[in-house]
Short mmCIF file of C-alpha atoms in Angstrom, two decimals:
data_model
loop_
_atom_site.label_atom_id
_atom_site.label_comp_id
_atom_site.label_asym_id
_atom_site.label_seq_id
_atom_site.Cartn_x
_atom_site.Cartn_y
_atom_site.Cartn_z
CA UNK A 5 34.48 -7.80 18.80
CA UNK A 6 36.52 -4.71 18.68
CA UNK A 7 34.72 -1.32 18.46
CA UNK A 8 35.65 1.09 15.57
CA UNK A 9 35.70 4.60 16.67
CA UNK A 10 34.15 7.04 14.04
CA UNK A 11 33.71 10.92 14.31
CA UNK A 12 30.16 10.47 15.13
CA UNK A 13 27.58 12.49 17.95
CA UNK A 14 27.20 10.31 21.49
CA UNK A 15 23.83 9.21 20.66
CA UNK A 16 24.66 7.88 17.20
CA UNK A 17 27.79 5.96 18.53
CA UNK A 18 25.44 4.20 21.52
CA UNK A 19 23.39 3.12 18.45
CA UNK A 20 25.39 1.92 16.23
CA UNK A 21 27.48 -0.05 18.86
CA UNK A 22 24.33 -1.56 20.03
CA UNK A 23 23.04 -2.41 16.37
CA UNK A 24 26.84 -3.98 15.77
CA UNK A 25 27.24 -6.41 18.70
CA UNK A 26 24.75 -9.37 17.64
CA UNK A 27 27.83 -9.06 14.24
CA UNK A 28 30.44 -11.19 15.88
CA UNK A 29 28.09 -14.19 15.09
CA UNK A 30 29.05 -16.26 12.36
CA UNK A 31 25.38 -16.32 11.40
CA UNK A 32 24.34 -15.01 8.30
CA UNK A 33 20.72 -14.29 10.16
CA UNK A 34 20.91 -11.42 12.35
CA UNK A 35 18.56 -10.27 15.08
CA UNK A 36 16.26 -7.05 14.05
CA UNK A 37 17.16 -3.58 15.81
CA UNK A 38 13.63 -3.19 15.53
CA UNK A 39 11.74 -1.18 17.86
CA UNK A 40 9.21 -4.31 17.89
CA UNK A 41 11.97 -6.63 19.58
CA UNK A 42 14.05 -3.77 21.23
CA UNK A 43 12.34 -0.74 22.82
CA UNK A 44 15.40 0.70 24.21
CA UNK A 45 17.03 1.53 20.56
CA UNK A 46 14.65 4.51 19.78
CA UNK A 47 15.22 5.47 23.13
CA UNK A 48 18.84 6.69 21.96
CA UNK A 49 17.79 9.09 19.15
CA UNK A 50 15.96 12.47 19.48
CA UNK A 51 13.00 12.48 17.21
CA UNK A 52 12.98 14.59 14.70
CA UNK A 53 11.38 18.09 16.28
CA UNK A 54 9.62 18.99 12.52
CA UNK A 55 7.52 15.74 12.23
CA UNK A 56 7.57 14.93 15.65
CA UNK A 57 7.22 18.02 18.05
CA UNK A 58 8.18 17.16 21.85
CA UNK A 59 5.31 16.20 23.69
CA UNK A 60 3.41 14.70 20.73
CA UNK A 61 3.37 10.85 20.17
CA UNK A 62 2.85 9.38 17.84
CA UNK A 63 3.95 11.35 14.97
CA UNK A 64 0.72 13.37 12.76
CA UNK A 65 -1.27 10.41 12.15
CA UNK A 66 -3.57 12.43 9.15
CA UNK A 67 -1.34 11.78 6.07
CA UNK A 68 -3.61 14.60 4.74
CA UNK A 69 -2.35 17.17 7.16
CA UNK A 70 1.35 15.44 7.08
CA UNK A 71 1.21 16.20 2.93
CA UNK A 72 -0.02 19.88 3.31
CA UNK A 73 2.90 20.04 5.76
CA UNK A 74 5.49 18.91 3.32
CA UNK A 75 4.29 21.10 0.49
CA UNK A 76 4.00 23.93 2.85
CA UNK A 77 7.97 23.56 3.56
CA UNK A 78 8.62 23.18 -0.43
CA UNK A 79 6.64 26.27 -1.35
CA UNK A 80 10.17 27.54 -3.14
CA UNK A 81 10.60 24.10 -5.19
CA UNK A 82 10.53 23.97 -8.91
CA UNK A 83 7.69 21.89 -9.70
CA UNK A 84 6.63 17.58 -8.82
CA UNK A 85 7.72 15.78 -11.33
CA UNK A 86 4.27 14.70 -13.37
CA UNK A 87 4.36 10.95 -13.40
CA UNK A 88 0.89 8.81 -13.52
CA UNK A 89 0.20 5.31 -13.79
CA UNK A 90 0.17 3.26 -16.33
CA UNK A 91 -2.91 0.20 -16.47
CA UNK A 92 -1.78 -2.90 -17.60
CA UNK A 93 -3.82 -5.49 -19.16
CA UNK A 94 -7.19 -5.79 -19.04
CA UNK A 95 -7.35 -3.72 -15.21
CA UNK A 96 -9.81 -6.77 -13.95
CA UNK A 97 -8.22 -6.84 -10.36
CA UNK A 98 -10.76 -6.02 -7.58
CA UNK A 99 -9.36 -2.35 -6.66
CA UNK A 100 -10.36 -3.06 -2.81
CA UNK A 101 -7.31 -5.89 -3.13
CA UNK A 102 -4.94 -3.84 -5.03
CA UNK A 103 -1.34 -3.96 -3.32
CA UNK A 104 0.87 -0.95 -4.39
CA UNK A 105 4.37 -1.29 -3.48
CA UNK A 106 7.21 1.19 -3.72
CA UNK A 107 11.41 0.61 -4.21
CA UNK A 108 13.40 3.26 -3.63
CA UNK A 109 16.92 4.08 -2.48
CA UNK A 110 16.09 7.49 -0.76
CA UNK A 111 20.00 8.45 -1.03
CA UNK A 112 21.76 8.40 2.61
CA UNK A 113 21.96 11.76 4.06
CA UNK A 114 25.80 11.19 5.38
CA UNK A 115 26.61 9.78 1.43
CA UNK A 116 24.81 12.69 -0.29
CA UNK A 117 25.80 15.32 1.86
CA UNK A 118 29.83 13.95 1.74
CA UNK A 119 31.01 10.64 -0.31
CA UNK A 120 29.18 10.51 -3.68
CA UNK A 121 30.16 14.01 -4.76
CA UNK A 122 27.43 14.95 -6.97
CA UNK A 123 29.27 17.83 -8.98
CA UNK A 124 26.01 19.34 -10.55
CA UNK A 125 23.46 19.63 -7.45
CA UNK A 126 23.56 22.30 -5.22
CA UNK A 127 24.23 21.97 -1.52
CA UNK A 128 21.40 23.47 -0.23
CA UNK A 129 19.12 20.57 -2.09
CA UNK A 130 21.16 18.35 -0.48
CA UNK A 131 20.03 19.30 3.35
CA UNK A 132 18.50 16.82 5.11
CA UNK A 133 16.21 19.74 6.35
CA UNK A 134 14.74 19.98 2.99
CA UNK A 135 15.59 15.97 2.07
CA UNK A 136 12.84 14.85 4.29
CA UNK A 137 10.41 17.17 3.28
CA UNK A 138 10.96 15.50 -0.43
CA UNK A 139 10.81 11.95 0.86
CA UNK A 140 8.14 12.27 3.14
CA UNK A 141 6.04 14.12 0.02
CA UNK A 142 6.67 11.04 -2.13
CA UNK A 143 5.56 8.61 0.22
CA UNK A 144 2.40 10.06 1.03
CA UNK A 145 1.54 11.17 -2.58
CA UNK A 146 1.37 7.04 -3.91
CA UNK A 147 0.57 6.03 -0.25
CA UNK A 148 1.54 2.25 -0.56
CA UNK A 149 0.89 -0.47 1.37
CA UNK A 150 4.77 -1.56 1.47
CA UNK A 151 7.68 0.56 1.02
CA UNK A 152 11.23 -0.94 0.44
CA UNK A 153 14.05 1.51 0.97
CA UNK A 154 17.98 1.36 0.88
CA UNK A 155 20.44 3.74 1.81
CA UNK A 156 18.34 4.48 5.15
CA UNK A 157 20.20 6.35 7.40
CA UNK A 158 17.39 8.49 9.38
CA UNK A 159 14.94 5.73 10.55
CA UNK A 160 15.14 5.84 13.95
CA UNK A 161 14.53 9.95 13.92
CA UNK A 162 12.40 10.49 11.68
CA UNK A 163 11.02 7.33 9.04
CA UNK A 164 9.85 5.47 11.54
CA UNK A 165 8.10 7.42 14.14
CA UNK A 166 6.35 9.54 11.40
CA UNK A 167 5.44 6.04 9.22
CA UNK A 168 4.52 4.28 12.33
CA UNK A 169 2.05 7.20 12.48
CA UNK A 170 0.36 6.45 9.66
CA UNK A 171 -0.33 3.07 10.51
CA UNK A 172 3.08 1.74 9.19
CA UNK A 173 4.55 -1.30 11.25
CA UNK A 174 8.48 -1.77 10.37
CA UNK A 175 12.32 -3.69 9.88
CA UNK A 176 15.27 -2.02 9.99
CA UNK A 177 18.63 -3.92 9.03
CA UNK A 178 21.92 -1.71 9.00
CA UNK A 179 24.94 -2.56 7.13
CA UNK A 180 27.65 -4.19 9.44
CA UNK A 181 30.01 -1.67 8.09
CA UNK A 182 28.35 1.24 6.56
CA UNK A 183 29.97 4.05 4.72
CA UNK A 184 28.45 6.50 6.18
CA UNK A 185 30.10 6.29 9.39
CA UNK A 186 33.36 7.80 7.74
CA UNK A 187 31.70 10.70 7.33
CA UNK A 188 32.01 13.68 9.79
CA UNK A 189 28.39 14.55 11.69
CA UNK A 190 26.43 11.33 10.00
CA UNK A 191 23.16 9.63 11.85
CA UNK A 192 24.60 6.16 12.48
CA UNK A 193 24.55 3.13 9.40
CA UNK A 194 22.85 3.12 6.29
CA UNK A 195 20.71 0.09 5.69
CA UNK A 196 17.42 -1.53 4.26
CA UNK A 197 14.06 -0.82 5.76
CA UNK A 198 10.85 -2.68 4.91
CA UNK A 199 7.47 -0.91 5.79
CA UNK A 200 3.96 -1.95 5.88
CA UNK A 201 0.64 -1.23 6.62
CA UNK A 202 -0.88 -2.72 9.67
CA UNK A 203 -4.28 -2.40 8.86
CA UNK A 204 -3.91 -4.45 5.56
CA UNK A 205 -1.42 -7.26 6.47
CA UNK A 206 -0.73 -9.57 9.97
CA UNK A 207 3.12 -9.81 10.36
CA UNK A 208 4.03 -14.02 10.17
CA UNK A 209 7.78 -13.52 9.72
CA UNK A 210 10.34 -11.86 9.70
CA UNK A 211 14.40 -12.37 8.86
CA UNK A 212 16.99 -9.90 8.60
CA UNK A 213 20.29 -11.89 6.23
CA UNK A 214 23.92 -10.38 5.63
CA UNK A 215 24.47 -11.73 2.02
CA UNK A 216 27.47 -14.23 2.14
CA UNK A 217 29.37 -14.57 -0.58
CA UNK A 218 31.48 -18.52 -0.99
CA UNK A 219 30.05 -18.42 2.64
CA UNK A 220 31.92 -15.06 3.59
CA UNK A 221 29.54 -12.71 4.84
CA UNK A 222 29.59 -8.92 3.21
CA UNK A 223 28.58 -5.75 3.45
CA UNK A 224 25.70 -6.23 1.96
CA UNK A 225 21.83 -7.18 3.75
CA UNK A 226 18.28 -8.18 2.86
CA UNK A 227 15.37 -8.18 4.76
CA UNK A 228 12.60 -10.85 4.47
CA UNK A 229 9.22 -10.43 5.61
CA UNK A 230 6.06 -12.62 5.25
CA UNK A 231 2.59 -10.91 5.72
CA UNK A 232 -1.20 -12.10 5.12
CA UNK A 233 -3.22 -10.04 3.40
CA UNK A 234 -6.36 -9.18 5.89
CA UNK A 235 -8.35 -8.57 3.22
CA UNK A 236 -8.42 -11.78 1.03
CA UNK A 237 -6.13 -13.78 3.98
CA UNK A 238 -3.13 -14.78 1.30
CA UNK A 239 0.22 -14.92 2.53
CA UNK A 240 3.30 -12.92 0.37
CA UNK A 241 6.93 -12.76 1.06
CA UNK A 242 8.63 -9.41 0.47
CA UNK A 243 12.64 -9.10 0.27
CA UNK A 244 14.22 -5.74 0.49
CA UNK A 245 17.95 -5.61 -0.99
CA UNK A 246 20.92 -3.61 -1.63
CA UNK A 247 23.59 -5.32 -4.02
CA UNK A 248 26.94 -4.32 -3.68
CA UNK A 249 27.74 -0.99 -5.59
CA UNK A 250 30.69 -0.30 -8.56
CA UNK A 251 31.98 -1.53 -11.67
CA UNK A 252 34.27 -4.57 -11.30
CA UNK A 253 32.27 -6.35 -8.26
CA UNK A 254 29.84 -7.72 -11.01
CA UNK A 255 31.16 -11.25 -9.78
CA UNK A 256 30.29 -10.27 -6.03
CA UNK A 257 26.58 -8.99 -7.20
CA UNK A 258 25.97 -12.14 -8.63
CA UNK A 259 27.16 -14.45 -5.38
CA UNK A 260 24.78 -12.04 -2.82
CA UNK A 261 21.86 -12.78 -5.13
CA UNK A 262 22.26 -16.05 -5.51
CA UNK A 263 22.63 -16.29 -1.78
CA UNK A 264 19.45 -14.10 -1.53
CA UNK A 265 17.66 -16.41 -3.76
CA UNK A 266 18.95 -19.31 -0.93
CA UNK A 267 17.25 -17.63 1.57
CA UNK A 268 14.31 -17.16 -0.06
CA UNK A 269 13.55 -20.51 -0.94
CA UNK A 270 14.55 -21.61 2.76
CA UNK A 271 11.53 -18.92 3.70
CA UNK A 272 9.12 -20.15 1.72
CA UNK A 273 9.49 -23.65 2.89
CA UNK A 274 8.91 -23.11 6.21
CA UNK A 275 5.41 -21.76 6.20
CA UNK A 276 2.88 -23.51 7.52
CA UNK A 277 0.79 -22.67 4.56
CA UNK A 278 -1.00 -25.17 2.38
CA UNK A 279 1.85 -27.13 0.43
CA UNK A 280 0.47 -27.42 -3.10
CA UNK A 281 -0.24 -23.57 -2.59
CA UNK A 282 3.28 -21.18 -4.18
CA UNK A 283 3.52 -18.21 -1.53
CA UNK A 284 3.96 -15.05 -3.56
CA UNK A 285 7.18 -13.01 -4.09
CA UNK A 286 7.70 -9.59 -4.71
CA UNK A 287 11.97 -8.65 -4.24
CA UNK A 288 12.93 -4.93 -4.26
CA UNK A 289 16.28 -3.72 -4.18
CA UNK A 290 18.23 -1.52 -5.67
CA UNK A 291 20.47 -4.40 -7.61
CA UNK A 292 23.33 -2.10 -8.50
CA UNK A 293 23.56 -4.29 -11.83
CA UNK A 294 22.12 -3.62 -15.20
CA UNK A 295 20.00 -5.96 -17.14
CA UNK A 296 22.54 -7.54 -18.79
CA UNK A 297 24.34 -8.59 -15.41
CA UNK A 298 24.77 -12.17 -14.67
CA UNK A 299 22.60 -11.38 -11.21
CA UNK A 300 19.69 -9.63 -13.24
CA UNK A 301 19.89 -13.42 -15.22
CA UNK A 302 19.75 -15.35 -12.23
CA UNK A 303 16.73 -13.79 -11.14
CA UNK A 304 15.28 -14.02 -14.58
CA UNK A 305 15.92 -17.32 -14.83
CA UNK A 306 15.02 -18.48 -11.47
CA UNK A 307 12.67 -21.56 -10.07
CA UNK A 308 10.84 -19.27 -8.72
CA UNK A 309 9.53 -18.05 -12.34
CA UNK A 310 10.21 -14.38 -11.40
CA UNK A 311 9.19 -11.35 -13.69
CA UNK A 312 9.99 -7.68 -13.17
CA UNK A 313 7.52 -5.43 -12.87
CA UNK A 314 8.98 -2.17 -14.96
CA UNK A 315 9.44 -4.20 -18.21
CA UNK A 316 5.37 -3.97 -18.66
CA UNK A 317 6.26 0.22 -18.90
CA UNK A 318 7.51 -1.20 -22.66
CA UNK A 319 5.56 -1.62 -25.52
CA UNK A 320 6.44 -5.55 -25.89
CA UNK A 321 6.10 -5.98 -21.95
CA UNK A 322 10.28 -7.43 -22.36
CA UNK A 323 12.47 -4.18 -21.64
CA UNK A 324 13.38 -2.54 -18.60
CA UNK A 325 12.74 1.15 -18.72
CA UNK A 326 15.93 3.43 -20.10
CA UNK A 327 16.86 4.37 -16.62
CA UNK A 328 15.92 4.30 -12.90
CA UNK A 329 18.66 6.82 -11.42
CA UNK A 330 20.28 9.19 -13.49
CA UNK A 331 23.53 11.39 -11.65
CA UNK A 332 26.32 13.19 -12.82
CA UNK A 333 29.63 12.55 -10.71
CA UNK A 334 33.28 14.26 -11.21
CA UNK A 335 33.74 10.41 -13.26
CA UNK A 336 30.96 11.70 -15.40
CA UNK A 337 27.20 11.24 -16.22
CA UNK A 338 25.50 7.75 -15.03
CA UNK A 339 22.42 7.09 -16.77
CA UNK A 340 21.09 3.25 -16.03
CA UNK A 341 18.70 0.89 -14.75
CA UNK A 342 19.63 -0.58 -11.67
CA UNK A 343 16.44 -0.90 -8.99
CA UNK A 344 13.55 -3.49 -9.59
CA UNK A 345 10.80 -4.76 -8.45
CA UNK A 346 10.75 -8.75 -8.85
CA UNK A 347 7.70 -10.70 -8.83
CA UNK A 348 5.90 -14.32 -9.13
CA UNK A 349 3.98 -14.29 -12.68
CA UNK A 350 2.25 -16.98 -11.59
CA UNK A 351 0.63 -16.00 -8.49
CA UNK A 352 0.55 -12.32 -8.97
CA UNK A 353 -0.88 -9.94 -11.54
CA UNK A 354 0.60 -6.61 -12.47
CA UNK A 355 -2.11 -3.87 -12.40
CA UNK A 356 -0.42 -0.44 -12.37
CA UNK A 357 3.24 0.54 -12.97
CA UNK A 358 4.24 4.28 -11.87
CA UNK A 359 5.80 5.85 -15.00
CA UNK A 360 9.26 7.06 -15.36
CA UNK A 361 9.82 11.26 -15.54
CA UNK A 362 11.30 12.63 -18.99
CA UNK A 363 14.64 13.55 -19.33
CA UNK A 364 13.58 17.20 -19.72
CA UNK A 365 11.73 16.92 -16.19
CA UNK A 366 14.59 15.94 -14.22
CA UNK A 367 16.54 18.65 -15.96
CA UNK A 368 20.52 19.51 -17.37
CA UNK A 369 21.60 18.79 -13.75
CA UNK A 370 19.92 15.53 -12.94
CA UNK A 371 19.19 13.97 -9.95
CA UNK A 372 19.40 14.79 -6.68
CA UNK A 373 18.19 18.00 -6.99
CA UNK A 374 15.51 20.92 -6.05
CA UNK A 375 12.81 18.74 -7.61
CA UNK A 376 13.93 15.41 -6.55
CA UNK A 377 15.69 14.48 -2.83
CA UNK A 378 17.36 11.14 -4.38
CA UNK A 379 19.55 10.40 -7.19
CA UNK A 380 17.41 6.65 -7.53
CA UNK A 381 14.20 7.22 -8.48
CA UNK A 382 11.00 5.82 -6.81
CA UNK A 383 9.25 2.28 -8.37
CA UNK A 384 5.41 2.31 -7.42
CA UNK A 385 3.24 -1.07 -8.77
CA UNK A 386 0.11 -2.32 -8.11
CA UNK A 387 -0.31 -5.96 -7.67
CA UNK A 388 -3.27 -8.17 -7.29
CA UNK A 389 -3.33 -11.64 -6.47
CA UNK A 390 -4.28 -14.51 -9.03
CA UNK A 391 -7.43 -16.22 -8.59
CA UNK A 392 -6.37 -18.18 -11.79
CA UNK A 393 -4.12 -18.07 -15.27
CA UNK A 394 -3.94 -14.89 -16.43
CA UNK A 395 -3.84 -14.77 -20.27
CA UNK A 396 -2.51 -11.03 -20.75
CA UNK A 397 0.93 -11.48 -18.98
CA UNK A 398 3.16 -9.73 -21.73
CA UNK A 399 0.07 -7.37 -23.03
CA UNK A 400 1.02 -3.99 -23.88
CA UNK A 401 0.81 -1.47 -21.67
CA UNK A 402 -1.86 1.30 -22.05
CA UNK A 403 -2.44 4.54 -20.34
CA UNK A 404 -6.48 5.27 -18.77
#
């Protein structure tokens, strides 16, 4: 396979060249660049000095003293945005086998920084020296058990070292042909990254998919990970996403997820688990589609009797919240909902949903900004397993 050449630093080419090679297979499954099945990738990217001083491994494993850090660096920031959970149903899950799970698309640095233009935010909140801070802060302030990200383009550097810290165990899947590399001074590919914590699951599985679409592959990947839960020894499969982006590709979103869906079902076949027993789903990605998109529709509406999560925000449990990123763009202002968290009704139980800031919170200027590192923001659920029919699905959701 020929080898584009981007204006990109040494270390960053060596990566991405290595990440690229396994491409020329016709395969829709590709191998992980994970540090797990490949040592030598971290090898070619300098840690970042602020997290990870040289000398030091791992990374600050007290996420205590890693928060103070963060809010140390943001002493100058306008205020967190003051979102709390909201407890749904009847809040009879155990709490000691709560699962909290975050989506978010942390905005690549190379995209923020140079393609997607974003007309009202200052420049300086755009530095990935303050960036990380941001991320890092949100992370540690929910502290969930798995974290699905897109639009990764600092994992090597800095996610995972500092996550693997804490007692994170990780996938990394780049996009074959990320944006990002047409921008001068970028870190390498944007891509999809799938964390979780080792001391509450046992790794079973683990796939990394380029979504085909009519059995061309895209741009586009998933990861798909099976864990067991260590504390009640249940098995869940978790599918990290990014659908392709713009107006006019609805027809393309649609084809990934269906393909998505395909692989899915071809994952939860294979395990060795008790037949007659439904392994759990939970799917985050940001979908790129909004919920009247033929993709939102097929997940809705598929065998897998999927739910999403966010609709229990609502007061009849059936809408999606007014907006999940929220940018303004020399095309104008983009207010929608387009990143969910997908789930089995039938085998899980939604116990906490993260609410959504005001309008008045994220401010005239919208997102990115001071406050805020990405223009997406963050989806943080709790989920507990089913031990039988729940009754109180579609209850309202109240605040404690």
């Amino acid at each position: 396979m020929e080898t584009l050449v981007y204006p990109m630093g040494g270390g960053a080419t060596k990566l991405y060249n290595a990440l690229t090679q396994p491409l020329s297979s016709t395969s829709s499954l590709l191998p992980f660049p994970s540090s797990h099945l490949n040592p030598q990738l971290p090898a070619f990217t300098k840690l970042d000095p602020d997290f990870c001083p040289e000398g030091s491994s791992p990374c600050p494993p007290d996420p205590e003293e890693l928060l103070r850090q963060c809010e140390e660096a943001l002493t100058d920031r306008p205020p967190r945005f003051d979102r709390k959970f909201v407890h749904i149903g009847d809040g009879d899950g155990a709490p000691s086998s709560v699962i909290r799970v975050m989506q978010w698309n942390i905005l690549a640095q190379a995209l923020g920084e140079g393609l997607d233009n974003f007309v009202m935010c200052p420049l300086e909140a755009l530095s990935w020296s303050r960036r990380k801070y941001l991320i890092m802060e949100e992370v540690l302030t929910y502290r969930p058990h798995i974290v699905c990200m897109q639009e990764v383009d600092h994992y090597y550097d800095t996610l995972q070292p500092v996550l693997a810290g804490l007692g994170y165990s990780s996938h990394f899947c780049p996009k074959p042909w990320s944006p990002c590399l047409g921008v001068e001074g970028n870190n390498g590919p944007d891509g999809c990254a799938l964390f979780y914590d080792e001391s509450r699951f046992e790794l079973l599985d683990s796939v990394s998919i380029r979504l085909s679409a009519m059995r061309i592959p895209t741009n586009q990947v998933a990861i798909v990970t099976t864990l067991r839960c260590r504390i009640t020894g249940k098995c869940v499969c978790v599918a990290v996403t990014h659908l392709k982006a713009r107006s006019g590709w609805e027809w393309l979103r649609s084809t990934q997820g269906s393909d998505l869906l395909w692989h899915l079902q071809n994952v939860v076949q294979k395990q060795p688990s008790d037949p007659a027993a439904d392994i759990p789903l939970l799917i985050c990605g940001d979908f790129n589609a909004v919920p009247n998109e033929e993709v939102y529709r097929r997940f809705a509406t598929s065998p897998f009797g999927l739910d999403s999560a966010y609709k229990k925000l609502s007061r009849d449990g059936l809408t999606e919240p007014e907006y999940t990123t929220w940018k303004i763009r020399p095309t104008g202002e983009c207010c929608s909902t387009l990143d969910y968290i997908w789930y089995t009704k039938d085998t899980l139980r939604v116990d906490a949903v993260l609410d959504m800031p005001t309008e008045e919170e994220i401010g005239p200027n919208r997102l990115p900004s001071f406050s805020y590192p990405s223009d997406h923001l963050s989806l943080v659920c709790d989920f507990s397993f089913k031990e039988e029919e729940w009754e109180g699905n579609n209850k309202p959701a109240h605040r404690k």
